[in-house]
mmCIF file of C-alpha atoms and ligand atoms in Angstrom:
data_model
loop_
_atom_site.group_PDB
_atom_site.id
_atom_site.type_symbol
_atom_site.label_atom_id
_atom_site.label_comp_id
_atom_site.label_asym_id
_atom_site.label_seq_id
_atom_site.Cartn_x
_atom_site.Cartn_y
_atom_site.Cartn_z
ATOM 1 C CA MET A 286 63.590 111.439 93.909
ATOM 2 C CA PRO A 287 65.812 108.331 93.917
ATOM 3 C CA GLN A 288 67.434 107.380 97.205
ATOM 4 C CA GLN A 289 70.766 109.132 97.768
ATOM 5 C CA LEU A 290 73.681 108.322 100.000
ATOM 6 C CA LEU A 291 76.549 110.649 100.908
ATOM 7 C CA LEU A 292 80.022 109.322 101.627
ATOM 8 C CA HIS A 293 82.581 111.691 103.095
ATOM 9 C CA SER A 294 86.229 111.306 102.100
ATOM 10 C CA PRO A 295 86.231 107.637 101.132
ATOM 11 C CA LEU A 296 89.642 106.006 101.370
ATOM 12 C CA ASP A 297 90.995 102.923 99.664
ATOM 13 C CA MET A 298 93.568 101.452 102.033
ATOM 14 C CA HIS A 299 95.072 98.956 99.552
ATOM 15 C CA LEU A 300 95.357 99.897 95.896
ATOM 16 C CA HIS A 301 97.521 98.961 92.906
ATOM 17 C CA LEU A 302 97.955 101.968 90.627
ATOM 18 C CA ARG A 303 100.728 100.365 88.530
ATOM 19 C CA ASP A 304 103.018 102.489 86.388
ATOM 20 C CA GLY A 305 103.581 103.615 82.800
ATOM 21 C CA GLU A 306 100.753 102.999 80.377
ATOM 22 C CA MET A 307 98.566 101.129 82.879
ATOM 23 C CA LEU A 308 98.839 103.960 85.428
ATOM 24 C CA GLN A 309 97.615 106.367 82.754
ATOM 25 C CA LYS A 310 94.733 104.071 81.911
ATOM 26 C CA ILE A 311 93.348 103.428 85.379
ATOM 27 C CA ALA A 312 94.504 106.073 87.904
ATOM 28 C CA LYS A 313 91.559 108.401 87.355
ATOM 29 C CA GLU A 314 89.079 105.644 88.189
ATOM 30 C CA SER A 315 90.276 105.720 91.805
ATOM 31 C CA ALA A 316 91.087 109.417 91.923
ATOM 32 C CA TYR A 317 87.550 110.355 90.900
ATOM 33 C CA SER A 318 85.651 108.598 93.654
ATOM 34 C CA PHE A 319 88.173 108.249 96.483
ATOM 35 C CA CYS A 320 89.973 111.059 98.284
ATOM 36 C CA GLY A 321 93.099 108.983 98.786
ATOM 37 C CA ALA A 322 94.577 105.525 98.780
ATOM 38 C CA ILE A 323 97.436 103.498 100.177
ATOM 39 C CA VAL A 324 99.433 102.786 97.032
ATOM 40 C CA MET A 325 101.132 99.406 96.795
ATOM 41 C CA PRO A 326 104.831 99.324 95.882
ATOM 42 C CA ASN A 327 104.930 96.087 93.845
ATOM 43 C CA LEU A 328 105.923 97.653 90.538
ATOM 44 C CA THR A 329 107.953 95.579 88.092
ATOM 45 C CA THR A 330 110.932 97.104 89.862
ATOM 46 C CA PRO A 331 109.614 97.358 93.428
ATOM 47 C CA VAL A 332 109.721 100.718 95.185
ATOM 48 C CA THR A 333 112.592 100.349 97.665
ATOM 49 C CA THR A 334 114.348 103.737 97.718
ATOM 50 C CA LYS A 335 113.475 107.300 98.651
ATOM 51 C CA GLU A 336 114.111 108.477 95.094
ATOM 52 C CA ALA A 337 111.779 105.797 93.746
ATOM 53 C CA VAL A 338 108.987 106.729 96.197
ATOM 54 C CA ILE A 339 109.222 110.415 95.325
ATOM 55 C CA ALA A 340 109.395 109.825 91.583
ATOM 56 C CA TYR A 341 106.493 107.327 91.653
ATOM 57 C CA LYS A 342 104.323 109.770 93.603
ATOM 58 C CA GLU A 343 105.053 112.437 90.995
ATOM 59 C CA ARG A 344 104.034 110.102 88.175
ATOM 60 C CA ILE A 345 100.802 109.283 90.023
ATOM 61 C CA LYS A 346 100.003 112.967 90.538
ATOM 62 C CA GLU A 347 100.599 113.625 86.876
ATOM 63 C CA ALA A 348 98.326 110.743 85.895
ATOM 64 C CA ILE A 349 95.452 111.877 88.123
ATOM 65 C CA GLY A 350 95.597 115.457 86.866
ATOM 66 C CA GLU A 351 93.055 117.750 88.494
ATOM 67 C CA GLU A 352 91.390 115.156 90.716
ATOM 68 C CA LYS A 353 91.544 115.782 94.461
ATOM 69 C CA PHE A 354 93.291 112.624 95.585
ATOM 70 C CA GLU A 355 96.157 111.865 97.942
ATOM 71 C CA PRO A 356 98.413 108.931 97.081
ATOM 72 C CA TYR A 357 99.648 107.602 100.431
ATOM 73 C CA MET A 358 102.925 106.018 99.437
ATOM 74 C CA THR A 359 104.434 102.760 100.654
ATOM 75 C CA LEU A 360 107.856 101.195 100.453
ATOM 76 C CA PHE A 361 108.548 97.571 99.523
ATOM 77 C CA PHE A 362 109.904 95.920 102.688
ATOM 78 C CA LYS A 363 113.518 94.760 102.809
ATOM 79 C CA SER A 364 115.003 93.330 105.983
ATOM 80 C CA ASP A 365 118.134 95.473 105.686
ATOM 81 C CA PHE A 366 116.376 98.846 106.003
ATOM 82 C CA ASP A 367 118.020 100.620 108.928
ATOM 83 C CA ARG A 368 116.855 103.375 111.198
ATOM 84 C CA THR A 369 118.711 106.212 109.470
ATOM 85 C CA PHE A 370 117.285 105.205 106.112
ATOM 86 C CA LEU A 371 113.753 104.981 107.498
ATOM 87 C CA GLU A 372 114.094 108.306 109.283
ATOM 88 C CA SER A 373 114.954 109.932 105.985
ATOM 89 C CA LEU A 374 111.879 108.344 104.420
ATOM 90 C CA LYS A 375 109.318 108.925 107.116
ATOM 91 C CA ALA A 376 107.958 112.142 105.620
ATOM 92 C CA HIS A 377 107.453 110.473 102.242
ATOM 93 C CA ILE A 378 105.684 107.244 103.152
ATOM 94 C CA THR A 379 102.614 106.188 105.123
ATOM 95 C CA ALA A 380 103.475 102.504 105.530
ATOM 96 C CA ILE A 381 105.825 99.729 104.471
ATOM 97 C CA LYS A 382 104.496 96.677 102.663
ATOM 98 C CA LEU A 383 105.953 93.260 103.322
ATOM 99 C CA TYR A 384 105.538 90.475 100.766
ATOM 100 C CA PRO A 385 106.659 86.902 101.269
ATOM 101 C CA ALA A 386 109.016 86.189 98.343
ATOM 102 C CA GLY A 387 107.212 85.111 95.187
ATOM 103 C CA ILE A 388 103.745 84.908 96.739
ATOM 104 C CA THR A 389 101.996 87.257 94.302
ATOM 105 C CA THR A 390 102.512 89.697 91.405
ATOM 106 C CA ASN A 391 106.024 91.254 91.419
ATOM 107 C CA SER A 392 106.969 89.978 94.875
ATOM 108 C CA PHE A 393 110.123 88.040 94.022
ATOM 109 C CA GLY A 394 112.294 90.424 96.032
ATOM 110 C CA GLY A 395 110.189 89.858 99.147
ATOM 111 C CA VAL A 396 111.029 88.176 102.441
ATOM 112 C CA SER A 397 111.904 84.481 102.479
ATOM 113 C CA GLY A 398 111.956 83.802 106.227
ATOM 114 C CA PHE A 399 110.063 85.216 109.178
ATOM 115 C CA ASP A 400 112.444 84.618 112.064
ATOM 116 C CA ILE A 401 112.331 87.605 114.356
ATOM 117 C CA GLN A 402 116.120 88.028 114.426
ATOM 118 C CA THR A 403 116.397 88.641 110.702
ATOM 119 C CA LEU A 404 113.573 91.166 110.754
ATOM 120 C CA GLN A 405 114.460 92.724 114.126
ATOM 121 C CA LYS A 406 116.439 95.748 112.936
ATOM 122 C CA THR A 407 113.874 97.004 110.429
ATOM 123 C CA LEU A 408 110.776 96.201 112.467
ATOM 124 C CA GLN A 409 112.165 97.786 115.633
ATOM 125 C CA ALA A 410 113.026 100.942 113.702
ATOM 126 C CA MET A 411 109.539 101.007 112.186
ATOM 127 C CA SER A 412 107.999 100.541 115.591
ATOM 128 C CA ASP A 413 110.098 103.368 117.077
ATOM 129 C CA LEU A 414 109.317 105.662 114.153
ATOM 130 C CA GLU A 415 105.621 104.687 114.181
ATOM 131 C CA ILE A 416 105.567 103.474 110.589
ATOM 132 C CA PRO A 417 102.771 100.906 110.097
ATOM 133 C CA LEU A 418 103.628 97.514 108.577
ATOM 134 C CA CYS A 419 101.273 96.134 105.930
ATOM 135 C CA ILE A 420 101.646 92.421 105.250
ATOM 136 C CA HIS A 421 100.514 90.135 102.459
ATOM 137 C CA GLY A 422 100.023 87.206 104.831
ATOM 138 C CA GLU A 423 100.288 83.954 102.925
ATOM 139 C CA THR A 424 102.696 81.024 103.263
ATOM 140 C CA ASN A 425 103.639 79.003 100.207
ATOM 141 C CA GLY A 426 101.546 76.052 101.386
ATOM 142 C CA PHE A 427 98.359 74.654 99.830
ATOM 143 C CA VAL A 428 96.521 77.578 98.251
ATOM 144 C CA MET A 429 93.371 77.351 100.400
ATOM 145 C CA ASP A 430 95.389 77.103 103.636
ATOM 146 C CA ARG A 431 98.046 79.741 102.981
ATOM 147 C CA GLU A 432 96.430 82.578 104.882
ATOM 148 C CA ALA A 433 95.401 80.499 107.906
ATOM 149 C CA GLU A 434 98.945 79.108 108.029
ATOM 150 C CA PHE A 435 100.282 82.658 108.142
ATOM 151 C CA VAL A 436 98.210 83.633 111.205
ATOM 152 C CA PRO A 437 100.802 82.314 113.704
ATOM 153 C CA ILE A 438 103.421 84.468 111.931
ATOM 154 C CA TYR A 439 101.206 87.541 112.305
ATOM 155 C CA GLU A 440 100.818 86.684 115.959
ATOM 156 C CA ARG A 441 104.556 86.197 116.561
ATOM 157 C CA LEU A 442 105.299 89.556 114.971
ATOM 158 C CA ALA A 443 102.483 91.284 116.874
ATOM 159 C CA THR A 444 103.821 89.892 120.157
ATOM 160 C CA ALA A 445 107.475 90.671 119.420
ATOM 161 C CA PHE A 446 106.682 94.282 118.394
ATOM 162 C CA PRO A 447 103.688 95.302 120.493
ATOM 163 C CA LYS A 448 103.937 98.977 119.530
ATOM 164 C CA LEU A 449 104.117 98.285 115.792
ATOM 165 C CA LYS A 450 100.805 98.635 113.949
ATOM 166 C CA ILE A 451 100.472 95.567 111.747
ATOM 167 C CA ILE A 452 97.843 95.527 109.030
ATOM 168 C CA MET A 453 96.811 92.110 107.777
ATOM 169 C CA GLU A 454 96.110 92.959 104.150
ATOM 170 C CA HIS A 455 93.073 91.712 102.235
ATOM 171 C CA ILE A 456 92.047 89.090 104.785
ATOM 172 C CA THR A 457 89.942 86.230 103.461
ATOM 173 C CA THR A 458 89.526 83.857 106.399
ATOM 174 C CA LYS A 459 87.703 83.418 109.674
ATOM 175 C CA ALA A 460 91.095 82.592 111.211
ATOM 176 C CA SER A 461 92.390 86.097 110.432
ATOM 177 C CA VAL A 462 89.228 87.750 111.746
ATOM 178 C CA GLU A 463 89.665 85.879 115.026
ATOM 179 C CA ALA A 464 93.336 86.925 115.306
ATOM 180 C CA LEU A 465 92.213 90.584 115.333
ATOM 181 C CA GLU A 466 90.687 90.024 118.744
ATOM 182 C CA ARG A 467 93.831 88.524 120.261
ATOM 183 C CA HIS A 468 96.307 91.329 119.573
ATOM 184 C CA GLU A 469 95.769 94.993 120.137
ATOM 185 C CA ASN A 470 98.221 95.941 117.383
ATOM 186 C CA LEU A 471 96.697 93.814 114.611
ATOM 187 C CA TYR A 472 94.371 95.459 112.097
ATOM 188 C CA ALA A 473 93.022 94.375 108.703
ATOM 189 C CA THR A 474 91.915 95.549 105.307
ATOM 190 C CA ILE A 475 89.012 93.806 103.586
ATOM 191 C CA THR A 476 88.281 93.939 99.855
ATOM 192 C CA LEU A 477 84.925 94.255 98.145
ATOM 193 C CA HIS A 478 85.344 91.010 96.245
ATOM 194 C CA HIS A 479 86.077 88.926 99.327
ATOM 195 C CA LEU A 480 82.818 90.176 100.837
ATOM 196 C CA LEU A 481 80.935 89.074 97.740
ATOM 197 C CA ILE A 482 82.429 85.890 96.321
ATOM 198 C CA THR A 483 83.710 82.488 97.410
ATOM 199 C CA LEU A 484 85.846 79.990 95.529
ATOM 200 C CA ASP A 485 82.635 78.687 93.980
ATOM 201 C CA ASP A 486 82.246 81.910 92.017
ATOM 202 C CA VAL A 487 85.801 81.629 90.683
ATOM 203 C CA ALA A 488 85.978 77.947 89.808
ATOM 204 C CA GLY A 489 82.721 76.240 90.807
ATOM 205 C CA GLY A 490 81.234 76.527 87.330
ATOM 206 C CA LEU A 491 82.991 77.825 84.239
ATOM 207 C CA LEU A 492 86.335 79.327 85.240
ATOM 208 C CA ARG A 493 86.054 83.111 85.773
ATOM 209 C CA PRO A 494 89.517 84.595 85.260
ATOM 210 C CA HIS A 495 88.410 88.127 86.169
ATOM 211 C CA LEU A 496 87.575 86.844 89.667
ATOM 212 C CA PHE A 497 90.976 85.216 90.147
ATOM 213 C CA CYS A 498 93.123 86.983 92.730
ATOM 214 C CA LYS A 499 95.542 86.435 95.570
ATOM 215 C CA PRO A 500 94.547 85.515 98.193
ATOM 216 C CA ILE A 501 91.997 83.320 96.439
ATOM 217 C CA ALA A 502 88.391 83.682 97.673
ATOM 218 C CA LYS A 503 87.627 80.991 100.237
ATOM 219 C CA HIS A 504 84.730 79.154 101.884
ATOM 220 C CA PRO A 505 81.258 80.625 102.634
ATOM 221 C CA LYS A 506 82.012 80.497 106.364
ATOM 222 C CA ASP A 507 85.056 82.693 105.782
ATOM 223 C CA ARG A 508 83.024 85.196 103.788
ATOM 224 C CA GLU A 509 80.454 85.261 106.608
ATOM 225 C CA ALA A 510 83.187 86.101 109.128
ATOM 226 C CA LEU A 511 84.432 88.951 106.913
ATOM 227 C CA LEU A 512 80.921 90.258 106.360
ATOM 228 C CA ASP A 513 80.270 90.212 110.072
ATOM 229 C CA VAL A 514 83.140 92.582 110.883
ATOM 230 C CA ALA A 515 82.806 94.742 107.755
ATOM 231 C CA LEU A 516 79.069 95.372 108.085
ATOM 232 C CA LYS A 517 79.401 96.520 111.653
ATOM 233 C CA ALA A 518 82.534 98.526 110.768
ATOM 234 C CA HIS A 519 84.475 96.739 113.484
ATOM 235 C CA PRO A 520 87.015 99.358 114.629
ATOM 236 C CA LYS A 521 90.010 97.268 113.505
ATOM 237 C CA VAL A 522 88.961 96.746 109.892
ATOM 238 C CA MET A 523 89.001 99.136 106.943
ATOM 239 C CA PHE A 524 88.174 98.999 103.284
ATOM 240 C CA GLY A 525 91.085 98.237 100.960
ATOM 241 C CA SER A 526 89.951 97.372 97.445
ATOM 242 C CA ASP A 527 93.112 95.558 96.330
ATOM 243 C CA SER A 528 91.969 96.714 92.920
ATOM 244 C CA ALA A 529 94.703 95.120 90.814
ATOM 245 C CA PRO A 530 94.354 95.805 87.083
ATOM 246 C CA HIS A 531 95.962 93.614 84.450
ATOM 247 C CA PRO A 532 95.518 93.953 80.683
ATOM 248 C CA LYS A 533 92.621 91.876 79.327
ATOM 249 C CA GLU A 534 95.114 89.676 77.435
ATOM 250 C CA ALA A 535 96.934 88.846 80.688
ATOM 251 C CA LYS A 536 93.671 87.743 82.326
ATOM 252 C CA GLU A 537 92.030 85.876 79.447
ATOM 253 C CA THR A 538 94.901 83.539 78.738
ATOM 254 C CA CYS A 539 96.441 80.276 79.777
ATOM 255 C CA GLY A 540 98.301 81.369 82.923
ATOM 256 C CA CYS A 541 95.920 84.095 84.085
ATOM 257 C CA ALA A 542 97.440 86.923 86.164
ATOM 258 C CA ALA A 543 96.076 87.318 89.714
ATOM 259 C CA GLY A 544 94.127 90.469 90.455
ATOM 260 C CA ILE A 545 90.583 91.873 90.231
ATOM 261 C CA PHE A 546 89.939 95.382 88.912
ATOM 262 C CA THR A 547 87.270 96.906 91.149
ATOM 263 C CA ALA A 548 88.190 100.596 91.367
ATOM 264 C CA PRO A 549 85.419 101.921 89.069
ATOM 265 C CA ILE A 550 82.600 100.106 90.862
ATOM 266 C CA ALA A 551 83.878 99.713 94.425
ATOM 267 C CA LEU A 552 81.852 102.376 96.236
ATOM 268 C CA GLN A 553 78.690 101.663 94.245
ATOM 269 C CA MET A 554 78.864 97.969 95.074
ATOM 270 C CA LEU A 555 79.706 98.584 98.721
ATOM 271 C CA ALA A 556 76.560 100.710 98.945
ATOM 272 C CA GLU A 557 74.526 97.917 97.367
ATOM 273 C CA LEU A 558 75.988 95.324 99.728
ATOM 274 C CA PHE A 559 75.610 97.391 102.897
ATOM 275 C CA GLU A 560 72.060 98.297 101.941
ATOM 276 C CA LYS A 561 71.165 94.656 101.327
ATOM 277 C CA HIS A 562 72.284 93.847 104.860
ATOM 278 C CA GLY A 563 70.630 96.893 106.450
ATOM 279 C CA SER A 564 74.010 98.391 107.433
ATOM 280 C CA LEU A 565 74.226 101.547 105.337
ATOM 281 C CA GLU A 566 74.825 103.686 108.405
ATOM 282 C CA LYS A 567 78.113 101.812 108.989
ATOM 283 C CA LEU A 568 79.524 102.312 105.512
ATOM 284 C CA GLY A 569 81.142 105.665 106.318
ATOM 285 C CA ASP A 570 83.230 104.130 109.088
ATOM 286 C CA PHE A 571 84.192 101.158 106.951
ATOM 287 C CA VAL A 572 85.411 103.300 104.023
ATOM 288 C CA SER A 573 86.805 106.266 105.904
ATOM 289 C CA GLY A 574 86.388 106.684 109.671
ATOM 290 C CA ASN A 575 88.265 103.568 110.746
ATOM 291 C CA ALA A 576 91.157 104.179 108.363
ATOM 292 C CA LYS A 577 91.555 107.771 109.570
ATOM 293 C CA ARG A 578 91.824 106.595 113.142
ATOM 294 C CA ILE A 579 94.031 103.554 112.531
ATOM 295 C CA TYR A 580 96.507 105.416 110.312
ATOM 296 C CA SER A 581 96.129 108.774 112.113
ATOM 297 C CA ILE A 582 95.555 110.604 108.825
ATOM 298 C CA THR A 583 93.441 113.614 107.970
ATOM 299 C CA PRO A 584 92.236 112.990 104.436
ATOM 300 C CA LEU A 585 91.324 115.553 101.820
ATOM 301 C CA SER A 586 87.663 116.429 101.971
ATOM 302 C CA LYS A 587 85.476 115.146 99.210
ATOM 303 C CA THR A 588 81.834 114.089 99.234
ATOM 304 C CA VAL A 589 80.655 111.301 96.986
ATOM 305 C CA VAL A 590 76.946 111.334 96.242
ATOM 306 C CA LEU A 591 75.663 107.862 95.407
ATOM 307 C CA GLU A 592 72.223 107.369 93.988
ATOM 308 C CA LYS A 593 70.104 104.244 93.780
ATOM 309 C CA SER A 594 69.639 103.928 90.071
ATOM 310 C CA PRO A 595 70.428 100.897 87.868
ATOM 311 C CA PHE A 596 73.699 101.113 85.983
ATOM 312 C CA ARG A 597 75.271 98.800 83.436
ATOM 313 C CA VAL A 598 78.991 98.451 84.115
ATOM 314 C CA ARG A 599 81.244 99.041 81.114
ATOM 315 C CA GLU A 600 82.788 96.096 79.348
ATOM 316 C CA HIS A 601 86.273 97.537 79.888
ATOM 317 C CA TYR A 602 88.150 100.652 80.934
ATOM 318 C CA ASN A 603 90.895 101.276 78.387
ATOM 319 C CA GLY A 604 91.196 97.556 77.840
ATOM 320 C CA VAL A 605 90.994 96.559 81.507
ATOM 321 C CA VAL A 606 87.967 94.475 82.430
ATOM 322 C CA PRO A 607 86.327 95.456 85.724
ATOM 323 C CA MET A 608 84.471 93.212 88.137
ATOM 324 C CA PHE A 609 80.768 93.155 87.105
ATOM 325 C CA ALA A 610 81.581 94.026 83.477
ATOM 326 C CA ASN A 611 78.345 94.150 81.444
ATOM 327 C CA GLU A 612 76.251 93.519 84.569
ATOM 328 C CA THR A 613 73.695 95.880 86.045
ATOM 329 C CA ILE A 614 74.419 97.217 89.516
ATOM 330 C CA ALA A 615 72.110 99.166 91.802
ATOM 331 C CA TYR A 616 73.982 102.404 92.550
ATOM 332 C CA ILE A 617 75.660 105.099 90.490
ATOM 333 C CA ILE A 618 77.992 107.879 91.509
ATOM 334 C CA LYS A 619 75.765 110.861 90.875
ATOM 335 C CA GLU A 620 78.217 113.556 91.793
ATOM 336 C CA VAL A 621 81.518 114.184 93.548
ATOM 337 C CA ILE A 622 81.774 117.409 95.511
ATOM 338 C CA ASN A 623 85.160 118.739 96.521
ATOM 339 C CA GLY A 624 84.477 119.603 100.114
HETATM 340 C C1 NCD B 259 97.970 91.926 93.189
HETATM 341 C C2 NCD B 259 98.661 92.483 91.952
HETATM 342 O O1 NCD B 259 98.304 92.094 90.836
HETATM 343 O O2 NCD B 259 99.550 93.327 92.116
HETATM 344 N N1 NCD B 259 97.220 90.752 92.811
HETATM 345 C C3 NCD B 259 96.189 90.208 93.486
HETATM 346 O O3 NCD B 259 95.737 89.142 93.070
HETATM 347 N N2 NCD B 259 95.659 90.780 94.533
HETATM 348 C C4 NCD B 259 98.998 91.655 94.236
HETATM 349 C C5 NCD B 259 98.427 91.303 95.591
HETATM 350 O O4 NCD B 259 97.894 92.161 96.309
HETATM 351 O O5 NCD B 259 98.512 90.127 95.941
HETATM 352 ZN ZN1 ZN B 260 97.246 93.936 96.592
#
């Protein structure tokens, strides 16, 4: 019998489910294999109100149909959110996502300065109400240096609000990994693609638009640092796919949109990667255990049975091209058991 691997209640702690037609096209890919996900709020009109959070969650639930899947909702950070507003939202959201203005897809309404005074009111209220802060940590400097340049901002915020849980989203650098050790209240999500590729894979040969994302994949030494903490399921890191679908036409064009669609192959490829490095016993903590503890959540129970058996990845999912399209990967999802 082929080798099997059981994953209990896998969670995706950073996911773009989009809206409208795209939501209908891709939601089930995550809802099938994960038991829940932190849903990003960067819709064309960002999710900034209670009504918008509730209505978006409804649309997600409709799109996923019968699948057992919890969308953990987030709000798009604004520095004028006050305590009363956040209190009224607390039951409806799991975190708030902060984007620097204009740094990535649909982030134009984000934050344009990081002085503590401007952010004080909202961050103090979040800290008091125990609402975690997720940050897309990039400056608008040179593209390869943006994340490392943001590390001092993470550190200033972590020091100013020591009780606030700050999640450094989709980290790509050794500098971010090292910052985890310096502040008790800093945590991180790590994507599949940043564990697998470097800038060489994106632009070292022919340009690969389906591997283009923000933050851009970096240097081999950065990937090594990420692999080191992911493969041992360091208690402060968790899996967040940052699966970010765009229509094929928006990727294969002059002016390619940033984002890699990994949802349909994420768990299979994580199994392949962890097996290759002899770390399969740590995969459960990386994709579930750590997130449960960091976010204090009790996810829905679902068991994903992975089997080592070659599988050719589809060319597209309703017109959205996944990572590893047309390539053969080592694991399949054999079965998903609700329980
Ligand atoms: C994301 C998207 O398309 O929404 N793109 C990406 O390259 N990761 C936004 C983000 O997380 O930066
Ligand atoms: Zn993202």
